[in-house]
CSV table of C-alpha atoms and ligand atoms in Angstrom, one decimal:
chain,number,residue,atom,x,y,z
A,1,ILE,CA,17.7,6.6,12.3
A,2,TRP,CA,18.0,8.4,8.8
A,3,GLN,CA,21.6,8.6,9.0
A,4,VAL,CA,21.4,5.0,9.3
A,5,ALA,CA,19.7,5.0,6.5
A,6,LEU,CA,21.7,7.6,4.4
A,7,SER,CA,24.5,5.4,5.4
A,8,ASP,CA,22.8,2.0,3.3
A,9,LEU,CA,21.1,4.6,0.8
A,10,GLU,CA,24.6,5.3,-0.1
A,11,THR,CA,25.8,2.2,-1.1
A,12,ARG,CA,22.7,1.1,-3.1
A,13,VAL,CA,22.2,4.2,-4.9
A,14,SER,CA,25.2,5.7,-7.5
A,15,ARG,CA,27.8,8.1,-5.6
A,16,ALA,CA,26.4,11.2,-8.2
A,17,ASN,CA,22.7,10.7,-7.3
A,18,TYR,CA,23.3,10.3,-3.8
A,19,GLU,CA,25.0,13.8,-3.5
A,20,THR,CA,22.5,15.8,-5.9
A,21,TRP,CA,19.2,14.5,-4.2
A,22,LEU,CA,19.9,12.7,-0.7
A,23,ARG,CA,23.1,14.0,1.2
A,24,ASN,CA,21.0,17.5,1.7
A,25,THR,CA,17.6,15.2,3.2
A,26,GLU,CA,16.0,15.2,6.5
A,27,LEU,CA,13.5,13.8,8.8
A,28,ILE,CA,10.8,15.9,9.3
A,29,SER,CA,8.9,13.1,11.5
A,30,PHE,CA,8.5,9.3,12.0
A,31,GLU,CA,5.8,8.7,13.5
A,32,ASP,CA,2.9,5.4,12.5
A,33,ASP,CA,5.5,3.6,10.4
A,34,CYS,CA,5.6,6.5,8.6
A,35,ALA,CA,8.5,9.1,7.9
A,36,THR,CA,8.2,12.4,6.3
A,37,ILE,CA,11.8,13.0,4.4
A,38,GLY,CA,12.5,16.9,3.5
A,39,ALA,CA,13.9,18.1,0.9
A,40,PRO,CA,15.5,21.9,0.0
A,41,ASN,CA,13.2,23.0,-2.6
A,42,SER,CA,10.3,21.4,-4.8
A,43,PHE,CA,12.3,19.6,-7.5
A,44,ALA,CA,13.8,17.8,-5.1
A,45,VAL,CA,11.0,16.7,-3.8
A,46,GLU,CA,10.0,16.3,-7.2
A,47,GLN,CA,12.9,13.7,-8.1
A,48,LEU,CA,13.1,12.1,-4.7
A,49,ARG,CA,9.7,11.0,-5.2
A,50,SER,CA,9.9,9.9,-9.0
A,51,LYS,CA,12.9,8.0,-8.1
A,52,PHE,CA,14.1,7.2,-4.7
A,53,ALA,CA,10.8,6.8,-2.6
A,54,ALA,CA,11.1,2.6,-3.6
A,55,PRO,CA,14.8,2.6,-2.2
A,56,ILE,CA,14.2,5.1,0.7
A,57,GLN,CA,11.1,2.8,1.8
A,58,GLU,CA,12.8,0.1,1.5
A,59,THR,CA,15.7,0.9,3.7
A,60,LEU,CA,13.9,2.5,6.4
A,61,SER,CA,11.6,-0.6,7.2
A,62,LEU,CA,14.7,-2.9,6.8
A,63,ILE,CA,16.4,-1.1,9.7
A,64,THR,CA,12.5,-0.9,11.4
A,65,GLY,CA,12.0,-4.1,10.3
A,66,ARG,CA,8.2,-2.7,9.7
A,67,PRO,CA,6.7,-1.8,6.4
A,68,VAL,CA,7.0,1.9,6.4
A,69,ALA,CA,5.0,4.7,4.8
A,70,VAL,CA,7.5,7.6,3.0
A,71,GLN,CA,6.8,11.0,1.8
A,72,PHE,CA,8.1,14.2,0.7
A,73,ALA,CA,8.1,17.5,2.2
A,74,VAL,CA,10.1,21.0,1.2
A,75,LEU,CA,12.3,21.8,4.0
A,76,ASN,CA,11.5,25.7,5.5
A,77,SER,CA,15.1,27.2,5.0
A,78,ASP,CA,14.2,29.5,8.5
A,79,ARG,CA,12.7,26.5,10.6
A,80,PRO,CA,15.1,23.4,11.4
A,81,ALA,CA,13.6,20.2,9.5
A,82,LEU,CA,13.9,18.6,12.9
A,83,HIS,CA,11.2,21.2,14.9
A,84,PRO,CA,11.6,20.7,18.8
A,85,THR,CA,8.1,20.4,20.0
A,86,PRO,CA,5.4,20.0,20.0
A,87,ARG,CA,6.1,17.2,17.3
A,88,ARG,CA,2.2,17.0,16.7
A,89,GLN,CA,2.3,19.7,15.3
A,90,ALA,CA,5.7,20.0,13.6
A,91,ARG,CA,4.5,17.2,11.5
A,92,ARG,CA,1.3,18.8,10.5
A,93,THR,CA,3.3,21.6,8.9
A,94,ALA,CA,5.2,19.3,7.5
A,95,VAL,CA,2.1,17.6,5.5
A,96,ALA,CA,0.5,21.3,4.8
A,97,GLU,CA,3.4,21.5,2.4
A,98,LEU,CA,3.5,18.4,0.7
A,99,GLU,CA,2.9,18.8,-3.0
A,100,ALA,CA,0.8,16.6,-5.1
A,101,PRO,CA,0.5,13.1,-4.0
A,102,PRO,CA,2.8,10.5,-5.4
A,103,THR,CA,2.7,8.7,-8.6
A,104,PRO,CA,1.6,5.8,-8.8
A,105,SER,CA,4.7,3.4,-9.4
A,106,SER,CA,5.7,5.4,-6.3
A,107,ARG,CA,3.0,5.0,-4.4
A,108,GLN,CA,2.4,1.3,-5.2
A,109,LEU,CA,5.5,0.1,-2.2
A,110,GLU,CA,4.1,2.5,-0.2
A,111,LEU,CA,1.4,1.3,2.8
A,112,THR,CA,-1.8,3.1,3.8
A,113,VAL,CA,-3.8,2.3,7.0
A,114,THR,CA,-7.5,3.4,7.2
A,115,PRO,CA,-7.8,4.5,10.4
A,116,GLU,CA,-11.4,3.9,11.9
A,117,HIS,CA,-11.1,0.3,11.6
A,118,GLY,CA,-7.5,0.3,11.8
A,119,LEU,CA,-7.7,-1.7,8.3
A,120,ASN,CA,-4.8,-1.8,6.0
A,121,PRO,CA,-6.3,-2.2,2.0
A,122,ARG,CA,-3.7,-4.3,1.1
A,123,TYR,CA,-4.4,-7.0,3.4
A,124,THR,CA,-7.4,-9.0,1.2
A,125,PHE,CA,-8.1,-12.6,0.7
A,126,GLU,CA,-7.9,-11.7,-2.9
A,127,LYS,CA,-4.1,-10.7,-2.2
A,128,PHE,CA,-3.6,-14.3,0.2
A,129,VAL,CA,-2.1,-17.2,-1.5
A,130,VAL,CA,-3.4,-20.5,0.3
A,131,GLY,CA,-1.0,-23.3,-0.2
A,132,ALA,CA,-0.8,-26.4,2.4
A,133,ASN,CA,1.2,-24.1,4.9
A,134,ASN,CA,-1.9,-21.8,6.0
A,135,ARG,CA,-5.1,-23.7,4.5
A,136,LEU,CA,-6.3,-24.5,7.5
A,137,ALA,CA,-6.0,-21.0,9.1
A,138,HIS,CA,-7.3,-19.4,5.8
A,139,ALA,CA,-10.4,-21.5,5.7
A,140,ALA,CA,-11.2,-20.9,8.9
A,141,ALA,CA,-11.0,-16.9,8.6
A,142,MET,CA,-12.7,-17.3,5.6
A,143,ALA,CA,-15.7,-18.8,7.5
A,144,VAL,CA,-15.7,-16.4,10.1
A,145,ALA,CA,-15.6,-13.5,8.1
A,146,ASP,CA,-18.9,-15.0,6.1
A,147,ARG,CA,-20.5,-16.2,9.7
A,148,PRO,CA,-19.3,-14.1,12.1
A,149,ALA,CA,-19.9,-16.4,15.9
A,150,ASP,CA,-21.1,-19.4,14.4
A,151,LYS,CA,-18.4,-22.2,14.9
A,152,PHE,CA,-15.3,-20.8,15.7
A,153,ASN,CA,-15.5,-18.3,18.5
A,154,PRO,CA,-12.5,-17.7,19.4
A,155,LEU,CA,-10.1,-18.2,15.9
A,156,PHE,CA,-6.7,-18.0,17.2
A,157,ILE,CA,-4.5,-18.2,14.6
A,158,TYR,CA,-0.5,-18.5,15.4
A,159,GLY,CA,2.7,-19.1,13.6
A,160,GLY,CA,6.0,-17.7,13.2
A,161,VAL,CA,7.2,-14.1,12.3
A,162,GLY,CA,5.9,-12.8,8.7
A,163,LEU,CA,3.6,-15.8,8.0
A,164,GLY,CA,1.0,-14.2,7.2
A,165,LYS,CA,-1.3,-14.1,10.6
A,166,THR,CA,-1.8,-10.1,10.4
A,167,HIS,CA,-2.7,-10.1,6.8
A,168,LEU,CA,-5.3,-13.2,7.4
A,169,LEU,CA,-6.8,-10.3,10.6
A,170,HIS,CA,-7.3,-7.7,7.7
A,171,ALA,CA,-8.9,-9.9,5.1
A,172,ILE,CA,-11.0,-10.8,7.9
A,173,GLY,CA,-12.4,-7.7,8.2
A,174,HIS,CA,-12.3,-6.3,4.7
A,175,ARG,CA,-14.8,-9.6,3.4
A,176,ALA,CA,-17.4,-9.1,6.5
A,177,LEU,CA,-17.7,-5.2,6.1
A,178,ALA,CA,-18.0,-6.3,1.9
A,179,ARG,CA,-20.9,-8.0,2.7
A,180,ARG,CA,-22.5,-6.4,5.5
A,181,PRO,CA,-21.5,-2.8,5.8
A,182,GLN,CA,-22.8,-2.2,8.9
A,183,LEU,CA,-21.0,-4.5,11.3
A,184,LYS,CA,-18.4,-2.9,13.2
A,185,VAL,CA,-15.2,-4.2,13.1
A,186,ARG,CA,-12.2,-3.0,15.1
A,187,TYR,CA,-8.9,-4.7,14.5
A,188,VAL,CA,-6.1,-3.8,17.3
A,189,SER,CA,-2.9,-4.8,18.0
A,190,SER,CA,-2.4,-6.1,21.6
A,191,GLU,CA,-0.5,-3.2,22.5
A,192,THR,CA,-3.2,-0.5,21.0
A,193,PHE,CA,-5.6,-2.6,23.5
A,194,THR,CA,-3.0,-2.2,26.4
A,195,ASN,CA,-2.5,1.4,25.8
A,196,ASP,CA,-6.3,2.1,25.2
A,197,LEU,CA,-6.4,0.6,28.5
A,198,ILE,CA,-4.1,2.2,30.6
A,199,HIS,CA,-5.6,5.4,29.3
A,200,ALA,CA,-9.2,4.5,30.5
A,201,ILE,CA,-7.8,3.4,33.8
A,202,ARG,CA,-5.6,6.9,34.3
A,203,GLN,CA,-8.6,9.0,33.3
A,204,GLN,CA,-11.1,7.2,35.2
A,205,ARG,CA,-13.3,6.2,32.1
A,206,THR,CA,-12.9,2.1,32.3
A,207,ASP,CA,-16.5,2.0,31.9
A,208,GLU,CA,-16.3,4.0,28.2
A,209,PHE,CA,-13.6,1.6,27.2
A,210,ARG,CA,-16.0,-1.3,28.4
A,211,ASN,CA,-18.6,-0.1,26.2
A,212,ARG,CA,-16.1,1.0,23.1
A,213,TYR,CA,-14.7,-2.3,22.7
A,214,ARG,CA,-18.3,-4.7,23.9
A,215,THR,CA,-19.9,-3.2,21.3
A,216,ILE,CA,-17.8,-4.4,18.2
A,217,ASP,CA,-19.4,-7.2,16.6
A,218,ILE,CA,-15.8,-8.6,15.0
A,219,LEU,CA,-12.9,-7.8,17.3
A,220,MET,CA,-9.3,-8.9,15.9
A,221,ILE,CA,-6.9,-8.4,18.4
A,222,ASP,CA,-2.9,-8.8,16.4
A,223,ASP,CA,0.0,-10.2,18.4
A,224,ILE,CA,-1.8,-11.6,22.5
A,225,GLN,CA,1.7,-12.7,23.4
A,226,PHE,CA,1.7,-9.2,24.3
A,227,ILE,CA,0.1,-9.1,26.4
A,228,ALA,CA,1.3,-11.9,29.1
A,229,GLY,CA,3.0,-11.1,32.2
A,230,LYS,CA,0.7,-8.2,32.4
A,231,GLU,CA,-1.7,-8.6,35.1
A,232,SER,CA,-4.6,-5.9,34.7
A,233,THR,CA,-4.7,-6.1,31.1
A,234,GLN,CA,-5.3,-9.7,31.4
A,235,GLU,CA,-7.9,-8.8,33.7
A,236,GLU,CA,-9.5,-6.0,31.5
A,237,PHE,CA,-9.6,-8.4,28.8
A,238,PHE,CA,-10.9,-11.7,29.9
A,239,HIS,CA,-13.6,-9.8,31.0
A,240,THR,CA,-14.2,-7.7,27.1
A,241,PHE,CA,-13.6,-11.4,26.0
A,242,ASN,CA,-16.5,-12.7,28.0
A,243,ALA,CA,-19.3,-10.0,27.1
A,244,LEU,CA,-18.2,-10.2,23.4
A,245,TYR,CA,-18.5,-13.9,23.8
A,246,GLN,CA,-22.0,-13.9,25.4
A,247,ALA,CA,-23.1,-11.5,23.4
A,248,GLY,CA,-22.6,-13.4,20.6
A,249,LYS,CA,-20.1,-11.5,18.9
A,250,GLN,CA,-16.8,-12.7,16.7
A,251,ILE,CA,-13.3,-12.9,18.3
A,252,VAL,CA,-10.2,-13.6,16.6
A,253,ILE,CA,-6.6,-13.3,18.0
A,254,SER,CA,-3.2,-14.0,16.7
A,255,SER,CA,0.1,-14.8,18.5
A,256,ASP,CA,3.6,-16.4,17.6
A,257,ARG,CA,3.1,-19.3,19.3
A,258,PRO,CA,-0.1,-21.8,20.9
A,259,PRO,CA,-1.9,-20.9,24.5
A,260,LYS,CA,-0.1,-23.4,26.2
A,261,ALA,CA,3.2,-22.1,25.4
A,262,ILE,CA,2.7,-18.5,25.9
A,263,HIS,CA,4.0,-17.8,29.9
A,264,ASN,CA,2.7,-15.5,31.8
A,265,LEU,CA,-0.4,-16.3,30.2
A,266,ALA,CA,-3.5,-16.5,33.1
A,267,ASP,CA,-5.1,-19.7,32.9
A,268,ARG,CA,-8.3,-18.6,32.5
A,269,LEU,CA,-7.2,-16.9,29.7
A,270,ARG,CA,-5.7,-19.8,28.4
A,271,SER,CA,-8.0,-22.2,28.6
A,272,ARG,CA,-10.6,-19.3,26.7
A,273,PHE,CA,-8.5,-19.8,24.0
A,274,GLU,CA,-8.3,-23.0,23.3
A,275,GLY,CA,-12.0,-23.4,23.4
A,276,GLY,CA,-12.4,-22.2,20.2
A,277,LEU,CA,-10.5,-23.0,16.9
A,278,LEU,CA,-7.0,-23.1,16.9
A,279,ALA,CA,-5.5,-22.6,13.6
A,280,ASP,CA,-1.7,-22.6,12.9
A,281,ILE,CA,0.2,-21.1,9.8
A,282,GLN,CA,3.5,-23.3,9.0
A,283,ALA,CA,6.3,-21.9,6.9
A,284,PRO,CA,5.7,-22.3,3.1
A,285,ASP,CA,7.2,-24.6,0.7
A,286,LEU,CA,9.0,-23.7,-2.0
A,287,GLU,CA,6.0,-23.5,-4.6
A,288,THR,CA,3.7,-21.5,-2.7
A,289,ARG,CA,6.6,-19.5,-1.8
A,290,GLN,CA,7.2,-18.6,-5.5
A,291,ALA,CA,3.0,-17.9,-5.9
A,292,ILE,CA,3.4,-15.4,-3.2
A,293,LEU,CA,6.1,-13.5,-5.1
A,294,ALA,CA,4.6,-13.5,-8.1
A,295,GLU,CA,1.6,-12.2,-6.9
A,296,LYS,CA,3.3,-9.6,-5.0
A,297,GLY,CA,4.6,-9.0,-8.6
A,298,ARG,CA,1.5,-8.2,-9.6
A,299,GLU,CA,0.6,-5.9,-6.9
A,300,LEU,CA,3.8,-3.8,-8.0
A,301,GLY,CA,2.8,-4.1,-11.5
A,302,VAL,CA,5.7,-5.9,-13.0
A,303,ARG,CA,6.4,-8.5,-14.7
A,304,VAL,CA,9.2,-11.2,-12.6
A,305,PRO,CA,10.3,-13.9,-15.2
A,306,ASP,CA,9.9,-17.2,-13.7
A,307,ASP,CA,13.6,-18.0,-13.2
A,308,VAL,CA,13.9,-14.5,-10.8
A,309,LEU,CA,11.0,-15.8,-9.1
A,310,GLU,CA,12.8,-19.5,-8.6
A,311,TYR,CA,16.1,-18.1,-7.7
A,312,VAL,CA,14.2,-15.6,-4.9
A,313,ALA,CA,12.3,-18.4,-3.4
A,314,ARG,CA,14.9,-20.9,-2.9
A,315,LYS,CA,17.3,-18.2,-1.5
A,316,ILE,CA,14.4,-16.9,1.7
A,317,GLU,CA,12.7,-19.9,3.2
A,318,SER,CA,11.4,-18.6,6.1
A,319,ASN,CA,9.7,-15.2,6.6
A,320,ILE,CA,7.6,-14.0,3.7
A,321,ARG,CA,8.1,-10.4,4.9
A,322,GLU,CA,11.7,-10.9,3.8
A,323,LEU,CA,10.5,-13.2,0.3
A,324,GLU,CA,8.8,-9.5,-0.2
A,325,GLY,CA,11.6,-7.2,1.0
A,326,ALA,CA,14.0,-9.1,-1.8
A,327,LEU,CA,10.9,-8.6,-4.5
A,328,ASN,CA,10.9,-4.8,-3.5
A,329,ARG,CA,14.6,-4.4,-3.6
A,330,ILE,CA,14.9,-5.9,-7.1
A,331,VAL,CA,12.1,-4.4,-8.0
A,332,ALA,CA,13.6,-0.8,-6.9
A,333,LEU,CA,16.8,-1.1,-8.6
A,334,ALA,CA,15.2,-2.5,-12.1
A,335,GLN,CA,13.5,1.1,-11.6
A,336,LEU,CA,16.5,3.1,-10.5
A,337,TYR,CA,18.6,1.8,-12.9
A,338,HIS,CA,15.8,1.1,-16.1
A,339,ARG,CA,16.6,-2.3,-16.3
A,340,SER,CA,14.9,-5.1,-16.9
A,341,ILE,CA,14.1,-7.8,-14.1
A,342,THR,CA,17.0,-10.6,-15.1
A,343,LEU,CA,18.2,-13.0,-12.9
A,344,ASP,CA,21.2,-11.4,-13.4
A,345,LEU,CA,19.4,-7.9,-11.6
A,346,ALA,CA,18.1,-10.5,-8.8
A,347,VAL,CA,21.6,-11.9,-7.8
A,348,GLU,CA,23.3,-8.4,-7.6
A,349,ALA,CA,20.2,-7.0,-5.7
A,350,LEU,CA,20.3,-9.8,-3.3
A,351,THR,CA,23.8,-10.6,-2.6
A,352,ASP,CA,23.8,-6.6,-1.8
A,353,SER,CA,21.9,-7.2,1.4
A,354,HIS,CA,24.8,-6.5,4.1
A,355,ALA,CA,22.0,-4.6,6.5
A,356,GLU,CA,20.2,-6.8,6.5
A,357,ALA,CA,22.9,-9.6,7.6
A,358,ARG,CA,23.7,-7.2,10.0
A,359,ARG,CA,20.0,-6.6,11.6
A,360,GLN,CA,19.7,-9.7,11.6
A,361,GLN,CA,22.7,-10.7,14.1
A,362,LEU,CA,21.8,-8.2,16.1
A,363,THR,CA,20.4,-9.0,19.5
A,364,PRO,CA,19.0,-7.0,22.3
A,365,GLU,CA,22.5,-8.0,24.5
A,366,ALA,CA,24.2,-6.3,21.5
A,367,VAL,CA,22.3,-3.5,22.1
A,368,ILE,CA,22.7,-3.1,26.0
A,369,ASP,CA,26.2,-3.8,25.6
A,370,ALA,CA,27.0,-1.0,23.0
A,371,VAL,CA,25.2,1.6,25.1
A,372,SER,CA,27.4,0.4,27.9
A,373,GLN,CA,30.6,0.6,26.7
A,374,GLN,CA,29.2,3.9,24.5
A,375,TYR,CA,27.9,5.6,28.2
A,376,ARG,CA,30.8,4.1,30.6
A,377,VAL,CA,27.9,2.8,32.3
A,378,THR,CA,28.0,-1.3,33.2
A,379,VAL,CA,24.9,-3.6,32.5
A,380,PRO,CA,23.6,-4.3,36.1
A,381,GLU,CA,23.7,-0.8,36.5
A,382,LEU,CA,21.6,-0.4,33.3
A,383,VAL,CA,19.3,-3.1,34.4
A,384,GLY,CA,19.7,-2.0,38.1
A,385,PRO,CA,17.2,0.3,39.8
A,386,ALA,CA,19.6,3.6,39.6
A,387,ARG,CA,17.8,7.0,39.3
A,388,ARG,CA,20.8,8.9,38.4
A,389,ARG,CA,20.9,10.8,35.2
A,390,ASP,CA,23.9,9.6,34.4
A,391,VAL,CA,22.4,5.4,34.3
A,392,VAL,CA,18.9,7.0,33.2
A,393,VAL,CA,19.3,8.8,29.8
A,394,PRO,CA,21.9,5.3,28.9
A,395,ARG,CA,19.5,3.2,29.7
A,396,GLN,CA,16.5,5.4,27.5
A,397,VAL,CA,19.3,5.4,24.8
A,398,ALA,CA,19.2,1.3,25.0
A,399,MET,CA,14.9,1.8,25.1
A,400,TYR,CA,15.3,3.5,22.0
A,401,LEU,CA,17.4,1.3,20.3
A,402,MET,CA,15.8,-1.7,20.9
A,403,ARG,CA,12.5,-0.1,19.6
A,404,GLU,CA,14.1,1.5,16.9
A,405,GLU,CA,16.0,-0.9,15.6
A,406,LEU,CA,14.9,-4.4,16.5
A,407,GLY,CA,11.6,-3.4,16.9
A,408,LEU,CA,10.7,-5.0,20.3
A,409,SER,CA,7.7,-4.8,22.0
A,410,LEU,CA,7.5,-2.2,24.8
A,411,VAL,CA,7.3,-5.0,27.5
A,412,GLU,CA,10.2,-7.0,25.9
A,413,ILE,CA,12.2,-4.0,26.2
A,414,GLY,CA,10.9,-3.5,29.9
A,415,GLN,CA,11.8,-7.3,30.3
A,416,ARG,CA,15.2,-7.1,28.7
A,417,LEU,CA,16.2,-4.0,31.2
A,418,GLY,CA,15.2,-5.3,34.6
A,419,GLY,CA,11.3,-6.2,34.2
A,420,ARG,CA,10.4,-2.5,33.8
A,421,ASP,CA,6.9,-1.7,33.1
A,422,HIS,CA,5.9,-1.3,29.7
A,423,THR,CA,4.5,2.4,30.2
A,424,THR,CA,8.4,3.4,31.4
A,425,VAL,CA,9.7,2.3,28.5
A,426,LEU,CA,7.3,4.3,26.5
A,427,HIS,CA,8.2,7.2,28.6
A,428,GLY,CA,11.6,7.0,28.2
A,429,ILE,CA,11.6,6.4,24.1
A,430,GLU,CA,9.4,9.4,23.9
A,431,LYS,CA,12.1,11.1,26.1
A,432,ILE,CA,14.9,10.3,23.7
A,433,GLU,CA,12.6,10.8,20.8
A,434,GLN,CA,12.0,14.5,21.3
A,435,GLN,CA,15.3,15.0,22.8
A,436,LEU,CA,16.7,14.2,19.6
A,437,GLN,CA,15.0,16.7,18.0
A,438,ASN,CA,17.1,19.6,19.4
A,439,ASP,CA,20.0,17.9,21.4
A,440,GLY,CA,23.0,17.1,19.0
A,441,GLN,CA,25.3,15.9,21.8
A,442,LEU,CA,22.7,12.8,22.4
A,443,ARG,CA,21.8,12.4,18.7
A,444,GLY,CA,26.2,12.5,18.4
A,445,GLU,CA,26.0,9.7,21.3
A,446,VAL,CA,22.7,7.9,19.8
A,447,LEU,CA,24.9,7.5,16.3
A,448,ALA,CA,28.4,5.8,17.8
A,449,VAL,CA,26.1,3.0,19.7
A,450,ARG,CA,25.0,2.8,16.8
A,451,GLU,CA,28.0,2.8,14.6
A,452,ARG,CA,29.4,0.0,17.3
A,453,LEU,CA,26.5,-2.3,16.4
A,454,TYR,CA,26.8,-1.9,13.1
A,455,GLY,CA,30.4,-1.7,13.0
A,456,GLY,CA,30.9,1.9,11.7
B,501,LIG,P1,2.9,-11.6,10.3
B,501,LIG,O1,1.8,-11.0,11.2
B,501,LIG,O2,3.2,-13.6,10.7
B,501,LIG,O3,4.2,-11.5,11.3
B,501,LIG,P2,2.0,-10.6,8.0
B,501,LIG,O4,0.7,-10.9,7.7
B,501,LIG,O5,2.6,-9.1,8.7
B,501,LIG,O6,3.4,-11.6,9.2
B,501,LIG,O7,2.8,-11.1,6.6
B,501,LIG,C1,4.0,-10.0,6.3
B,501,LIG,C2,3.8,-10.2,4.9
B,501,LIG,O8,3.9,-11.1,4.0
B,501,LIG,C3,2.7,-9.3,4.4
B,501,LIG,O9,3.3,-8.0,3.4
B,501,LIG,C4,1.9,-10.2,4.2
B,501,LIG,O10,0.9,-9.3,2.9
B,501,LIG,C5,2.6,-11.2,3.2
B,501,LIG,N1,1.9,-12.7,3.0
B,501,LIG,C6,1.8,-13.3,4.4
B,501,LIG,N2,1.1,-14.0,3.9
B,501,LIG,C7,1.4,-14.3,2.6
B,501,LIG,C8,0.2,-15.4,2.2
B,501,LIG,N3,-0.1,-16.7,1.9
B,501,LIG,N4,0.1,-14.7,0.9
B,501,LIG,C9,0.6,-13.3,0.4
B,501,LIG,N5,0.8,-12.6,1.1
B,501,LIG,C10,1.4,-13.0,2.4
B,502,LIG,MG1,1.9,-9.4,12.7
């Protein structure tokens, strides 16, 4: 991933800057959407932190399709940057070597997540812009935060990618806690929920699992569509749902589509979901997009002229995450070159988004094809049952790349590869991640597949 990021960065910063500061960097770790970048000495670390944190963060977010936090550390010269195993330990070492906390300006673009509730401090109601597209979902979310389990239980929020579902879920948690700090609030992705469950089953601790979830006052489960097709998870979720519901606890669910459009969802769950309030979020209109951009500008602490707001809002119509990414790119460019934010600069910043354009054309099929060509394995073999090493490794590479490049869920990846189980996919991805740390040949192969995908 870092190779690809570097080649993107190379096109974004001046040649001199790239050669001096970026060429000799390495990726020390990348976990939980947090990248630790290593540089040879503390001076370089300082430069990276003050000048390049924003573009690096942005590039990585573009590549992974998720918000990514970035930190920097000094590389230890007698230790290879990508230390083999154990990964946890490598990370701890790296973090211990971190210098003083980043300056406010580079921090502003970072994402920090508080683990206990799983709430991201950036996602509050104060920072959520209300428009015709999300008015109902917003009002319902406020009501639920103020009076949990009163009227709308469950609250089911659905809408397309990047339209603010996750933001609203977190906002509910923040507001509820601000009013009643003793509440037990928990935000989980449906993948975390599933993983917790699988773990509990393996350790024969399902009772503990149930108790843990059932004592929560407000449970928010994000992207519930991912549990479709998983029978035991749905089964357990059904029981958890009923227990919470009967105990008068609030449940909030998000999905990319309404319950009736989620295939492979158990009927009884579907009817539970439909028994509460369904609130959709639509794509925002031009004025709302402009208002959102203005809000994001305030959060970044920059003044963005109206013509720039309008230009960006007109150019990017559907996805707020992309809208935000575009603004970040403009702000980063302005900071990088000490220029002020003007329409010219905005046009310049946004016409250079080849990486984004290429990303959007990337499909799971393209990844499978590229892997098949690179390893000279046929597609039927890749999605078939073969367990020979010369098929297994390419298959795992395909899993890894679908995750890294497309941000697909483990379930979706499994489906693309002939209906494999999500734990198999997780295992495959972890295997590749681990091996990439010390296997030069594999690294070369993965890079070659990426070159096929991105046209070199
Ligand atoms: P989803 O979960 O629907 O895919 P997110 O909640 O992750 O979308 O939103 C994507 C980005 O857009 C986030 O950074 C979020 O803060 C921002 N965003 C979405 N809707 C709004 C809004 N109405 N006001 C302000 N920011 C928003
Ligand atoms: Mg989301």
